[in-house]
Short mmCIF file of C-alpha atoms in Angstrom, two decimals:
data_model
loop_
_atom_site.label_atom_id
_atom_site.label_comp_id
_atom_site.label_asym_id
_atom_site.label_seq_id
_atom_site.Cartn_x
_atom_site.Cartn_y
_atom_site.Cartn_z
CA MET B 1 -117.03 46.53 46.61
CA ASP B 2 -116.51 49.38 44.34
CA PHE B 3 -113.49 49.39 42.20
CA SER B 4 -112.22 52.28 40.18
CA VAL B 5 -108.95 53.51 38.66
CA LYS B 6 -107.37 56.99 38.59
CA SER B 7 -103.87 58.66 37.96
CA GLY B 8 -102.62 61.02 40.58
CA SER B 9 -100.14 62.20 43.14
CA PRO B 10 -99.98 60.43 46.55
CA GLU B 11 -99.67 63.72 48.38
CA LYS B 12 -103.02 64.94 46.82
CA GLN B 13 -105.24 61.85 48.13
CA ARG B 14 -107.65 62.49 50.58
CA SER B 15 -108.66 58.86 51.65
CA ALA B 16 -109.28 56.65 54.46
CA CYS B 17 -106.07 54.89 53.52
CA ILE B 18 -103.12 55.29 51.12
CA VAL B 19 -101.20 51.80 50.39
CA VAL B 20 -97.77 51.78 49.13
CA GLY B 21 -95.04 49.44 48.85
CA VAL B 22 -91.71 48.75 50.58
CA PHE B 23 -89.01 46.37 49.26
CA GLU B 24 -86.35 44.40 51.06
CA THR B 25 -84.47 45.60 52.93
CA ARG B 26 -86.41 48.61 54.12
CA ARG B 27 -86.12 50.19 50.41
CA LEU B 28 -88.88 52.51 49.68
CA SER B 29 -91.10 52.14 46.48
CA ILE B 30 -90.90 55.31 44.30
CA ILE B 31 -94.30 56.40 45.89
CA ALA B 32 -93.35 55.85 49.11
CA GLU B 33 -90.34 57.80 48.87
CA GLN B 34 -92.53 60.72 47.84
CA LEU B 35 -94.69 60.14 51.03
CA ASP B 36 -91.63 60.04 52.82
CA LYS B 37 -90.25 63.31 51.60
CA ILE B 38 -93.57 65.04 52.20
CA SER B 39 -93.62 63.76 55.69
CA ASP B 40 -90.47 65.00 56.61
CA GLY B 41 -88.66 61.41 56.76
CA TYR B 42 -91.27 59.95 58.95
CA ILE B 43 -91.74 56.77 57.29
CA SER B 44 -87.99 56.12 56.64
CA SER B 45 -87.11 56.88 60.29
CA LEU B 46 -89.77 54.20 61.44
CA LEU B 47 -88.20 51.78 58.93
CA ARG B 48 -84.52 52.58 60.43
CA ARG B 49 -85.96 51.39 63.84
CA GLY B 50 -86.75 48.04 62.40
CA GLU B 51 -90.70 48.59 62.29
CA LEU B 52 -90.76 46.83 58.74
CA GLU B 53 -88.25 44.91 56.81
CA GLY B 54 -90.17 44.77 53.39
CA LYS B 55 -90.46 40.90 53.23
CA VAL B 56 -93.53 39.89 51.02
CA GLY B 57 -96.86 40.29 52.95
CA GLN B 58 -95.54 42.27 55.93
CA VAL B 59 -97.70 45.25 57.01
CA LEU B 60 -97.30 48.45 58.91
CA LEU B 61 -100.47 50.53 59.20
CA LEU B 62 -99.51 54.23 60.23
CA HIS B 63 -102.10 56.75 61.37
CA HIS B 64 -101.97 60.55 60.91
CA VAL B 65 -98.86 60.57 59.10
CA PRO B 66 -97.38 64.30 59.17
CA ASN B 67 -98.41 66.28 56.11
CA ILE B 68 -100.43 63.46 54.48
CA LEU B 69 -104.04 64.24 53.86
CA SER B 70 -105.15 60.68 54.08
CA GLU B 71 -106.02 59.41 57.63
CA ARG B 72 -103.73 56.21 57.26
CA VAL B 73 -100.91 55.07 55.23
CA LEU B 74 -100.55 51.20 54.98
CA LEU B 75 -97.05 49.91 54.14
CA ILE B 76 -96.74 46.58 52.57
CA GLY B 77 -93.93 44.34 52.06
CA CYS B 78 -93.05 43.32 48.41
CA GLY B 79 -89.89 41.39 48.90
CA LYS B 80 -86.92 41.98 46.53
CA GLU B 81 -87.72 44.84 43.85
CA ARG B 82 -86.55 42.85 41.01
CA GLU B 83 -87.80 39.44 41.95
CA LEU B 84 -91.75 40.43 42.48
CA ASN B 85 -93.64 37.84 40.49
CA GLU B 86 -97.17 36.89 39.87
CA ARG B 87 -97.66 34.85 42.77
CA GLN B 88 -96.19 37.28 45.09
CA TYR B 89 -98.25 39.98 43.63
CA LYS B 90 -101.55 38.39 44.33
CA HIS B 91 -100.57 37.34 47.81
CA ILE B 92 -99.68 41.01 48.39
CA ILE B 93 -102.97 42.31 47.24
CA GLN B 94 -104.91 39.71 49.43
CA LYS B 95 -102.95 40.63 52.47
CA ILE B 96 -103.85 44.43 51.67
CA ILE B 97 -107.51 43.64 51.44
CA ASN B 98 -107.58 41.55 54.79
CA THR B 99 -105.64 44.36 56.53
CA LEU B 100 -107.89 47.09 55.07
CA ASN B 101 -111.15 45.24 55.92
CA ASN B 102 -110.12 44.42 59.46
CA THR B 103 -108.93 47.86 60.61
CA GLY B 104 -111.90 49.91 59.49
CA SER B 105 -110.50 51.51 56.32
CA MET B 106 -113.69 51.78 54.25
CA GLU B 107 -112.15 53.10 51.22
CA SER B 108 -108.51 53.19 50.07
CA VAL B 109 -106.24 54.33 47.09
CA CYS B 110 -103.75 51.66 46.30
CA PHE B 111 -100.37 52.37 44.45
CA ILE B 112 -99.35 48.72 44.36
CA THR B 113 -100.63 48.52 40.77
CA GLU B 114 -97.76 50.78 39.70
CA LEU B 115 -95.32 48.35 41.00
CA HIS B 116 -92.95 46.35 38.28
CA VAL B 117 -94.13 42.71 37.80
CA LYS B 118 -91.97 41.15 35.25
CA GLY B 119 -93.63 40.45 31.83
CA ARG B 120 -97.04 41.91 33.00
CA ASN B 121 -98.68 45.13 31.91
CA THR B 122 -101.12 47.82 33.50
CA TYR B 123 -104.08 45.67 32.31
CA TRP B 124 -102.84 42.46 33.92
CA LYS B 125 -101.91 44.31 37.35
CA VAL B 126 -105.32 46.01 37.60
CA ARG B 127 -107.25 42.98 36.59
CA GLN B 128 -105.43 40.67 38.78
CA ALA B 129 -105.78 43.03 41.87
CA THR B 130 -109.52 43.17 41.31
CA GLU B 131 -109.78 39.50 41.21
CA ALA B 132 -107.45 38.76 43.99
CA SER B 133 -109.53 41.49 46.13
CA ILE B 134 -112.81 39.82 45.45
CA GLU B 135 -111.23 36.42 46.23
CA ALA B 136 -109.86 37.71 49.58
CA LEU B 137 -113.23 38.75 50.78
CA TYR B 138 -114.99 35.35 49.74
CA ASN B 139 -116.93 33.73 52.50
CA PHE B 140 -119.35 31.01 52.35
CA ASN B 141 -121.63 31.42 55.23
CA GLN B 142 -125.20 30.97 53.77
CA LEU B 143 -125.83 28.14 56.00
CA LYS B 144 -124.61 29.45 59.07
CA THR B 145 -127.03 30.71 61.69
CA ASN B 146 -124.27 33.10 63.38
CA LYS B 147 -122.89 35.23 60.66
CA THR B 148 -119.70 37.43 61.80
CA GLU B 149 -120.30 40.94 60.42
CA ILE B 150 -117.49 43.25 59.92
CA ARG B 151 -118.51 46.69 61.53
CA ARG B 152 -116.66 48.98 59.02
CA PRO B 153 -115.78 46.61 55.98
CA LEU B 154 -113.84 47.85 53.06
CA ARG B 155 -116.17 49.17 50.42
CA LYS B 156 -114.19 51.16 47.79
CA LEU B 157 -110.77 50.46 46.30
CA VAL B 158 -109.13 52.92 44.08
CA PHE B 159 -106.11 51.70 41.81
CA ASN B 160 -103.64 54.18 40.91
CA VAL B 161 -102.09 54.10 37.44
CA SER B 162 -98.71 55.91 36.30
CA THR B 163 -100.29 57.95 33.49
CA ARG B 164 -103.59 59.28 32.32
CA ARG B 165 -103.65 57.32 29.08
CA GLU B 166 -103.54 54.20 31.12
CA LEU B 167 -107.04 55.00 32.62
CA SER B 168 -109.01 53.50 29.94
CA ILE B 169 -106.78 50.30 30.02
CA GLY B 170 -107.42 50.17 33.93
CA GLU B 171 -111.14 50.60 33.53
CA LYS B 172 -111.33 47.54 31.07
CA ALA B 173 -109.36 45.53 33.39
CA ILE B 174 -111.69 46.38 36.10
CA GLN B 175 -114.79 45.35 34.14
CA HIS B 176 -113.15 42.07 33.03
CA GLY B 177 -111.82 41.42 36.48
CA ILE B 178 -115.10 42.03 38.28
CA ALA B 179 -116.99 39.79 35.74
CA ILE B 180 -114.48 37.03 36.07
CA ALA B 181 -114.42 37.15 39.88
CA ASN B 182 -118.00 37.04 40.17
CA GLY B 183 -117.99 33.96 37.87
CA ILE B 184 -115.53 32.26 40.10
CA LYS B 185 -117.59 33.11 43.36
CA ILE B 186 -120.87 31.78 41.68
CA ALA B 187 -118.79 28.38 40.94
CA LYS B 188 -117.35 28.37 44.35
CA ASP B 189 -120.92 28.90 46.03
CA LEU B 190 -122.19 25.99 43.96
CA GLY B 191 -119.37 23.76 44.72
CA ASN B 192 -119.57 24.47 48.49
CA MET B 193 -123.38 23.64 48.79
CA PRO B 194 -124.12 20.31 50.57
CA PRO B 195 -125.16 17.51 48.26
CA ASN B 196 -128.56 17.27 50.05
CA ILE B 197 -129.30 20.68 48.80
CA CYS B 198 -127.31 20.90 45.70
CA ASN B 199 -128.61 17.89 43.41
CA SER B 200 -129.32 17.71 39.83
CA GLU B 201 -132.76 19.58 40.13
CA TYR B 202 -130.83 22.32 42.08
CA LEU B 203 -128.34 22.84 39.43
CA SER B 204 -130.99 22.89 36.69
CA LEU B 205 -132.79 25.63 38.53
CA GLN B 206 -129.69 27.56 38.73
CA SER B 207 -129.36 27.61 35.14
CA ARG B 208 -132.91 28.62 34.61
CA LYS B 209 -132.22 31.49 36.99
CA LEU B 210 -129.25 32.50 34.74
CA ALA B 211 -131.70 32.72 31.69
CA GLU B 212 -134.06 34.95 33.97
CA THR B 213 -131.04 37.28 34.68
CA PHE B 214 -129.75 37.79 31.37
CA ASP B 215 -131.57 38.33 28.25
CA ASN B 216 -128.67 36.92 26.16
CA ILE B 217 -129.08 33.52 27.70
CA SER B 218 -131.46 30.76 26.72
CA ILE B 219 -132.02 27.31 28.66
CA ASN B 220 -132.84 23.85 27.51
CA THR B 221 -133.29 21.11 29.83
CA ILE B 222 -132.78 17.30 28.89
CA GLU B 223 -134.74 15.03 31.24
CA GLU B 224 -134.42 11.30 31.69
CA ASN B 225 -137.03 10.12 29.15
CA GLN B 226 -135.33 12.20 26.55
CA MET B 227 -131.94 10.61 27.41
CA LYS B 228 -133.41 7.10 26.92
CA LYS B 229 -134.74 8.26 23.59
CA PHE B 230 -131.22 9.63 22.67
CA GLY B 231 -129.77 6.29 23.71
CA MET B 232 -127.58 7.81 26.54
CA ASN B 233 -127.25 4.29 28.21
CA ALA B 234 -123.72 5.11 29.61
CA TYR B 235 -124.85 8.39 31.34
CA LEU B 236 -128.35 6.85 32.58
CA ALA B 237 -126.19 3.78 34.05
CA VAL B 238 -124.44 6.16 36.46
CA SER B 239 -127.64 7.50 38.09
CA LYS B 240 -129.53 4.33 38.38
CA GLY B 241 -128.76 3.94 41.83
CA SER B 242 -129.91 7.41 43.05
CA GLN B 243 -133.24 8.89 43.75
CA ASN B 244 -132.24 11.96 42.26
CA LYS B 245 -132.71 11.81 38.56
CA PRO B 246 -130.21 13.02 35.95
CA LEU B 247 -130.73 16.26 34.27
CA ILE B 248 -128.71 17.99 31.41
CA SER B 249 -128.86 21.80 31.33
CA ILE B 250 -127.87 23.47 28.01
CA ILE B 251 -126.96 27.07 28.22
CA LYS B 252 -126.73 29.08 25.12
CA HIS B 253 -125.31 32.46 24.82
CA LYS B 254 -127.58 34.40 22.37
CA THR B 255 -125.37 36.69 20.09
CA ASN B 256 -125.24 37.89 16.74
CA TYR B 257 -122.57 35.38 15.85
CA LEU B 258 -124.86 32.43 16.02
CA LYS B 259 -124.06 31.46 12.54
CA SER B 260 -120.50 30.89 13.54
CA LYS B 261 -119.71 27.40 14.87
CA PRO B 262 -120.00 27.32 18.56
CA ILE B 263 -117.43 26.67 21.07
CA VAL B 264 -118.99 23.99 23.38
CA LEU B 265 -118.15 23.72 27.17
CA ILE B 266 -119.22 20.60 29.09
CA GLY B 267 -118.92 20.44 32.72
CA LYS B 268 -119.25 17.09 34.67
CA GLY B 269 -121.90 17.60 37.43
CA VAL B 270 -121.82 14.65 39.79
CA THR B 271 -123.47 16.02 42.92
CA PHE B 272 -122.26 13.41 45.09
CA ASP B 273 -120.10 10.47 44.16
CA SER B 274 -119.98 7.48 46.47
CA GLY B 275 -118.21 5.39 44.01
CA GLY B 276 -121.56 3.30 43.41
CA ILE B 277 -120.91 -0.44 43.83
CA SER B 278 -117.11 0.29 43.90
CA ILE B 279 -117.64 2.42 46.76
CA LYS B 280 -115.02 4.70 48.08
CA PRO B 281 -113.20 4.73 51.35
CA SER B 282 -115.04 6.74 54.10
CA SER B 283 -112.12 9.02 54.79
CA ASN B 284 -112.94 12.60 53.38
CA LEU B 285 -115.91 11.31 51.50
CA ASP B 286 -117.82 14.55 52.27
CA GLU B 287 -115.36 15.99 49.72
CA MET B 288 -117.16 13.96 46.88
CA LYS B 289 -119.69 16.88 46.89
CA TYR B 290 -116.99 18.54 44.82
CA ASP B 291 -117.42 16.25 41.95
CA MET B 292 -119.83 18.63 40.41
CA CYS B 293 -117.33 21.37 40.32
CA GLY B 294 -117.00 20.94 36.51
CA ALA B 295 -120.72 21.79 36.01
CA ALA B 296 -120.17 24.62 38.49
CA ALA B 297 -117.32 25.98 36.47
CA ILE B 298 -119.63 25.87 33.42
CA TYR B 299 -122.19 28.02 35.27
CA GLY B 300 -119.65 30.34 36.25
CA ILE B 301 -118.18 30.77 32.68
CA MET B 302 -121.36 31.19 31.23
CA HIS B 303 -122.04 33.97 33.71
CA VAL B 304 -118.94 35.89 32.62
CA VAL B 305 -120.01 35.47 28.89
CA SER B 306 -123.17 36.83 29.66
CA THR B 307 -121.98 39.67 31.82
CA LEU B 308 -119.50 40.82 29.31
CA ASN B 309 -121.71 39.90 26.15
CA LEU B 310 -118.90 38.25 24.47
CA PRO B 311 -119.26 38.59 20.52
CA ILE B 312 -118.74 34.78 20.36
CA ASN B 313 -121.06 31.72 19.94
CA VAL B 314 -120.66 29.67 23.29
CA ILE B 315 -122.75 26.82 24.47
CA GLY B 316 -122.33 25.52 28.20
CA ILE B 317 -123.63 22.14 29.10
CA MET B 318 -123.87 20.97 32.75
CA ALA B 319 -124.14 17.17 32.87
CA ASN B 320 -125.83 16.61 36.15
CA CYS B 321 -126.47 13.39 38.11
CA GLU B 322 -125.49 11.57 41.44
CA ASN B 323 -123.51 8.27 41.80
CA MET B 324 -125.10 6.20 44.31
CA PRO B 325 -125.25 2.40 45.46
CA ASP B 326 -128.41 0.38 45.67
CA GLY B 327 -130.19 -2.67 44.32
CA ASN B 328 -130.58 -0.96 40.84
CA SER B 329 -126.96 0.60 40.50
CA ILE B 330 -124.84 -0.52 37.72
CA ARG B 331 -122.21 -3.40 38.66
CA PRO B 332 -118.47 -3.97 37.66
CA GLY B 333 -118.80 -6.35 34.65
CA ASP B 334 -121.97 -4.86 33.04
CA ILE B 335 -121.75 -3.66 29.53
CA VAL B 336 -123.52 -0.67 28.46
CA THR B 337 -124.02 0.56 24.80
CA THR B 338 -123.30 4.49 24.60
CA MET B 339 -125.07 6.96 22.27
CA SER B 340 -122.31 6.63 19.72
CA GLY B 341 -123.18 2.76 19.45
CA GLN B 342 -119.72 1.77 21.09
CA THR B 343 -120.14 -0.76 23.92
CA VAL B 344 -118.33 -0.11 27.20
CA GLU B 345 -117.58 -2.64 29.94
CA VAL B 346 -117.77 -1.16 33.32
CA LEU B 347 -115.01 -2.48 35.42
CA ASN B 348 -115.22 0.08 38.11
CA THR B 349 -118.35 2.12 38.84
CA ASP B 350 -116.11 4.82 40.48
CA ALA B 351 -114.95 5.62 36.91
CA GLU B 352 -118.37 7.07 36.38
CA GLY B 353 -117.44 10.47 34.92
CA ARG B 354 -116.18 9.21 31.66
CA LEU B 355 -119.38 7.28 31.30
CA ILE B 356 -121.52 10.52 31.60
CA LEU B 357 -119.20 12.56 29.37
CA CYS B 358 -118.76 10.25 26.58
CA ASP B 359 -122.47 10.53 25.93
CA ILE B 360 -122.38 14.16 26.05
CA LEU B 361 -119.53 14.24 23.70
CA THR B 362 -121.52 12.41 21.24
CA TYR B 363 -124.68 14.59 21.83
CA VAL B 364 -122.69 17.86 20.85
CA GLU B 365 -121.89 16.76 17.61
CA LYS B 366 -125.45 18.23 16.74
CA PHE B 367 -124.10 21.63 17.14
CA GLU B 368 -121.13 21.04 14.67
CA PRO B 369 -118.85 22.75 16.98
CA GLU B 370 -115.61 24.43 16.25
CA VAL B 371 -113.99 23.40 19.53
CA VAL B 372 -115.32 21.20 22.39
CA ILE B 373 -113.67 21.54 25.88
CA ASP B 374 -114.79 19.14 28.76
CA ILE B 375 -114.14 20.10 32.48
CA ALA B 376 -114.08 17.27 35.05
CA THR B 377 -112.96 16.25 38.23
CA LEU B 378 -112.03 13.05 36.58
CA THR B 379 -109.07 11.16 38.19
CA GLY B 380 -107.11 11.01 41.47
CA ALA B 381 -104.36 10.06 39.05
CA CYS B 382 -104.37 13.64 38.03
CA VAL B 383 -103.81 14.66 41.76
CA VAL B 384 -100.82 12.35 41.86
CA ALA B 385 -99.49 13.60 38.64
CA LEU B 386 -99.67 17.38 39.18
CA GLY B 387 -100.72 17.88 42.75
CA HIS B 388 -103.16 20.45 43.83
CA HIS B 389 -101.74 23.58 41.84
CA ILE B 390 -101.99 22.77 38.15
CA SER B 391 -104.84 21.24 36.08
CA GLY B 392 -104.42 18.45 33.59
CA LEU B 393 -104.85 19.21 30.02
CA ILE B 394 -105.14 16.61 27.11
CA SER B 395 -106.21 17.41 23.53
CA ASN B 396 -106.37 15.99 20.11
CA ASN B 397 -105.36 19.27 18.41
CA ASN B 398 -102.09 21.15 19.05
CA SER B 399 -103.61 24.61 18.29
CA LEU B 400 -106.31 24.37 20.76
CA ALA B 401 -104.03 22.80 23.36
CA HIS B 402 -101.56 25.77 22.77
CA ASP B 403 -104.27 28.53 23.16
CA LEU B 404 -105.42 27.03 26.30
CA ILE B 405 -102.07 26.80 27.89
CA HIS B 406 -101.43 30.34 26.84
CA ALA B 407 -104.61 31.41 28.62
CA SER B 408 -103.65 29.52 31.59
CA GLU B 409 -100.50 31.49 31.92
CA GLN B 410 -102.30 34.61 31.25
CA SER B 411 -104.89 34.16 33.78
CA GLY B 412 -102.58 32.40 36.46
CA ASP B 413 -104.92 29.63 36.58
CA ARG B 414 -102.41 27.08 35.17
CA ALA B 415 -102.83 23.87 33.25
CA TRP B 416 -100.00 21.32 32.04
CA ARG B 417 -100.41 19.15 28.78
CA LEU B 418 -100.08 15.68 29.20
CA PRO B 419 -99.55 13.11 26.01
CA MET B 420 -101.85 10.86 24.51
CA THR B 421 -100.51 8.33 22.20
CA ASP B 422 -101.61 4.79 20.93
CA GLU B 423 -99.78 2.84 23.56
CA TYR B 424 -102.10 4.37 26.20
CA HIS B 425 -105.14 3.32 24.29
CA ASP B 426 -104.08 -0.28 24.41
CA GLN B 427 -104.62 -0.23 28.06
CA LEU B 428 -108.40 0.24 27.54
CA GLU B 429 -108.90 -2.94 25.63
CA SER B 430 -111.76 -5.39 26.74
CA ASN B 431 -112.32 -8.95 26.02
CA PHE B 432 -116.22 -8.51 26.07
CA ALA B 433 -116.88 -5.05 24.82
CA ASP B 434 -115.23 -2.33 22.55
CA ILE B 435 -113.63 -0.45 25.21
CA ALA B 436 -113.31 -0.87 29.13
CA ASN B 437 -114.06 2.15 31.23
CA VAL B 438 -110.61 2.00 33.17
CA GLY B 439 -107.10 0.84 32.05
CA GLY B 440 -105.39 0.22 35.19
CA ARG B 441 -103.60 2.20 37.82
CA SER B 442 -100.75 3.39 35.39
CA ALA B 443 -101.15 6.72 33.80
CA GLY B 444 -104.97 6.83 34.93
CA VAL B 445 -105.22 10.47 33.98
CA ILE B 446 -104.19 9.86 30.34
CA THR B 447 -106.25 6.69 29.83
CA ALA B 448 -109.32 8.38 31.11
CA ALA B 449 -108.59 10.96 28.46
CA CYS B 450 -108.16 8.28 25.83
CA PHE B 451 -111.48 6.96 26.76
CA LEU B 452 -112.99 10.18 25.97
CA SER B 453 -111.19 10.71 22.79
CA ARG B 454 -113.07 7.76 21.36
CA PHE B 455 -116.04 9.89 21.28
CA THR B 456 -114.54 13.04 19.85
CA LYS B 457 -113.35 12.25 16.27
CA LYS B 458 -115.63 15.03 14.50
CA TYR B 459 -114.24 18.10 16.18
CA ASN B 460 -111.34 19.59 17.84
CA TRP B 461 -111.37 18.57 21.65
CA ALA B 462 -109.56 19.36 24.86
CA HIS B 463 -110.07 17.88 28.13
CA LEU B 464 -109.44 19.54 31.73
CA ASP B 465 -108.92 17.35 34.73
CA ILE B 466 -109.55 19.44 37.50
CA ALA B 467 -109.53 16.88 40.32
CA GLY B 468 -106.58 18.32 42.02
CA THR B 469 -107.60 21.96 41.64
CA ALA B 470 -111.26 22.19 42.03
CA TRP B 471 -111.12 22.38 45.72
CA LYS B 472 -108.87 22.65 48.82
CA SER B 473 -109.06 20.33 51.76
CA GLY B 474 -108.34 20.68 55.68
CA THR B 475 -108.80 23.80 57.56
CA ILE B 476 -109.01 25.70 54.30
CA LYS B 477 -111.69 23.30 52.71
CA GLY B 478 -113.67 24.72 50.05
CA SER B 479 -114.17 25.20 46.42
CA THR B 480 -111.72 27.09 44.29
CA GLY B 481 -114.02 28.06 41.19
CA ARG B 482 -111.25 26.83 39.08
CA PRO B 483 -110.85 26.80 35.94
CA VAL B 484 -113.30 29.63 35.35
CA ALA B 485 -110.50 32.25 35.16
CA MET B 486 -108.63 30.15 32.59
CA ILE B 487 -111.35 29.32 30.19
CA SER B 488 -112.82 32.92 30.64
CA GLN B 489 -109.56 34.03 29.42
CA TYR B 490 -109.49 31.74 26.54
CA LEU B 491 -112.86 33.11 25.48
CA LEU B 492 -111.68 36.65 25.75
CA ASN B 493 -108.76 35.95 23.58
CA ARG B 494 -111.18 34.18 21.01
CA ALA B 495 -113.18 37.35 21.18
CA GLY B 496 -110.40 39.44 20.40
CA LEU B 497 -110.31 41.14 23.76
CA ASN B 498 -107.02 40.19 24.75
CA GLU B 499 -105.55 43.18 26.62
CA HIS B 500 -102.50 41.30 28.12
CA ASP B 501 -99.84 41.54 25.34
#
């Protein structure tokens, strides 16, 4: 879909549809008041008859409004004027898009971006409207034989801003919004692919395609034999029961800033997690294809970095493998020696993500990174702690944690910081090795991060547990693409391209 921004009066718009807001109770927004005046009170007369109350998400599509040049006027309920918040704003945008797309309006001018959202400026409103619009139109139907096609889909959306001096701000917001929304879409597509297609080799192939698409991307693939030479025994232990061999994809953004220390992003890419010998219950086991959403997020983020050609040194790593049970599988009670030399007693083979990540966290020392951020669907405990709305964040550096939380608030892709103190480390003690791979039921999300922190002594590090936010279940089952928006915002901030404040 084509997005643009303009500054103009509603009465002069000649479009398939104009979109304006109505507040509770039946209170017209400033733009709606202008249209009402032009139409000799046509809109207000409809509201007085109870056609629309103005509750959030209510819609009323009008055809051939008197004296209005556009074919249609879409009234959208925006709730109470002084209480319009970020969540409601995104819901309103998505409701607009779905309505326009299903009613034959192939183009539209939207005045909702002129509404006041507390604490948010024009850049945020236009960018979030762009991202929410693309999100609303997302559909994963690649593997369906019967695809439902909309006869007259929405193709062009114009966001109106109050003044001409805001046009450049709006254009930048659209550029960023499209890049991030496309990164989210790509991550969602990977996450939604079935595990018989989306295995380690498939993910590796996608990374190579990224390098073919962008001149500013280079790819290096680490195969099983190289992992053995590096001593990545913990990583290799996870994949021993699978016929699909492990592969690590290293995606480097080529920039003039290569001399600066890189920001390294690591994504857990377990393309199917059966639990191994510690096998999972069969209920919802199909959703364990989403255990590679960390790697999918890395792919999406690097697509954003490449599209915007951010002036920062970024390395993305997709740690790909499969956790399956067979006669070669790692067993509870086995002890493995990690790349760092530390030994790990495997008490639960379903705590495999940390075994993969610990060797990658050691490997990235070679890059002398300024910052390392790992992203993983790591623990069910994070879902218990934070539900499906907020990702868990744990870090060994306060400044890094603060920057990530700030980016999460800016993007609306929220995270919450959890503690990591010495008491939690005690739960990982082993009688037979340097460390156990699980620390019991209590504080599972924290002890998992404590485990990872043993391998991050040489740099500033943050861990994002996205087990509760990477996908949705039930009738709306599907990948969410999180935390592509949050990390992309963090990188925009690091690149000095923050337009929020």
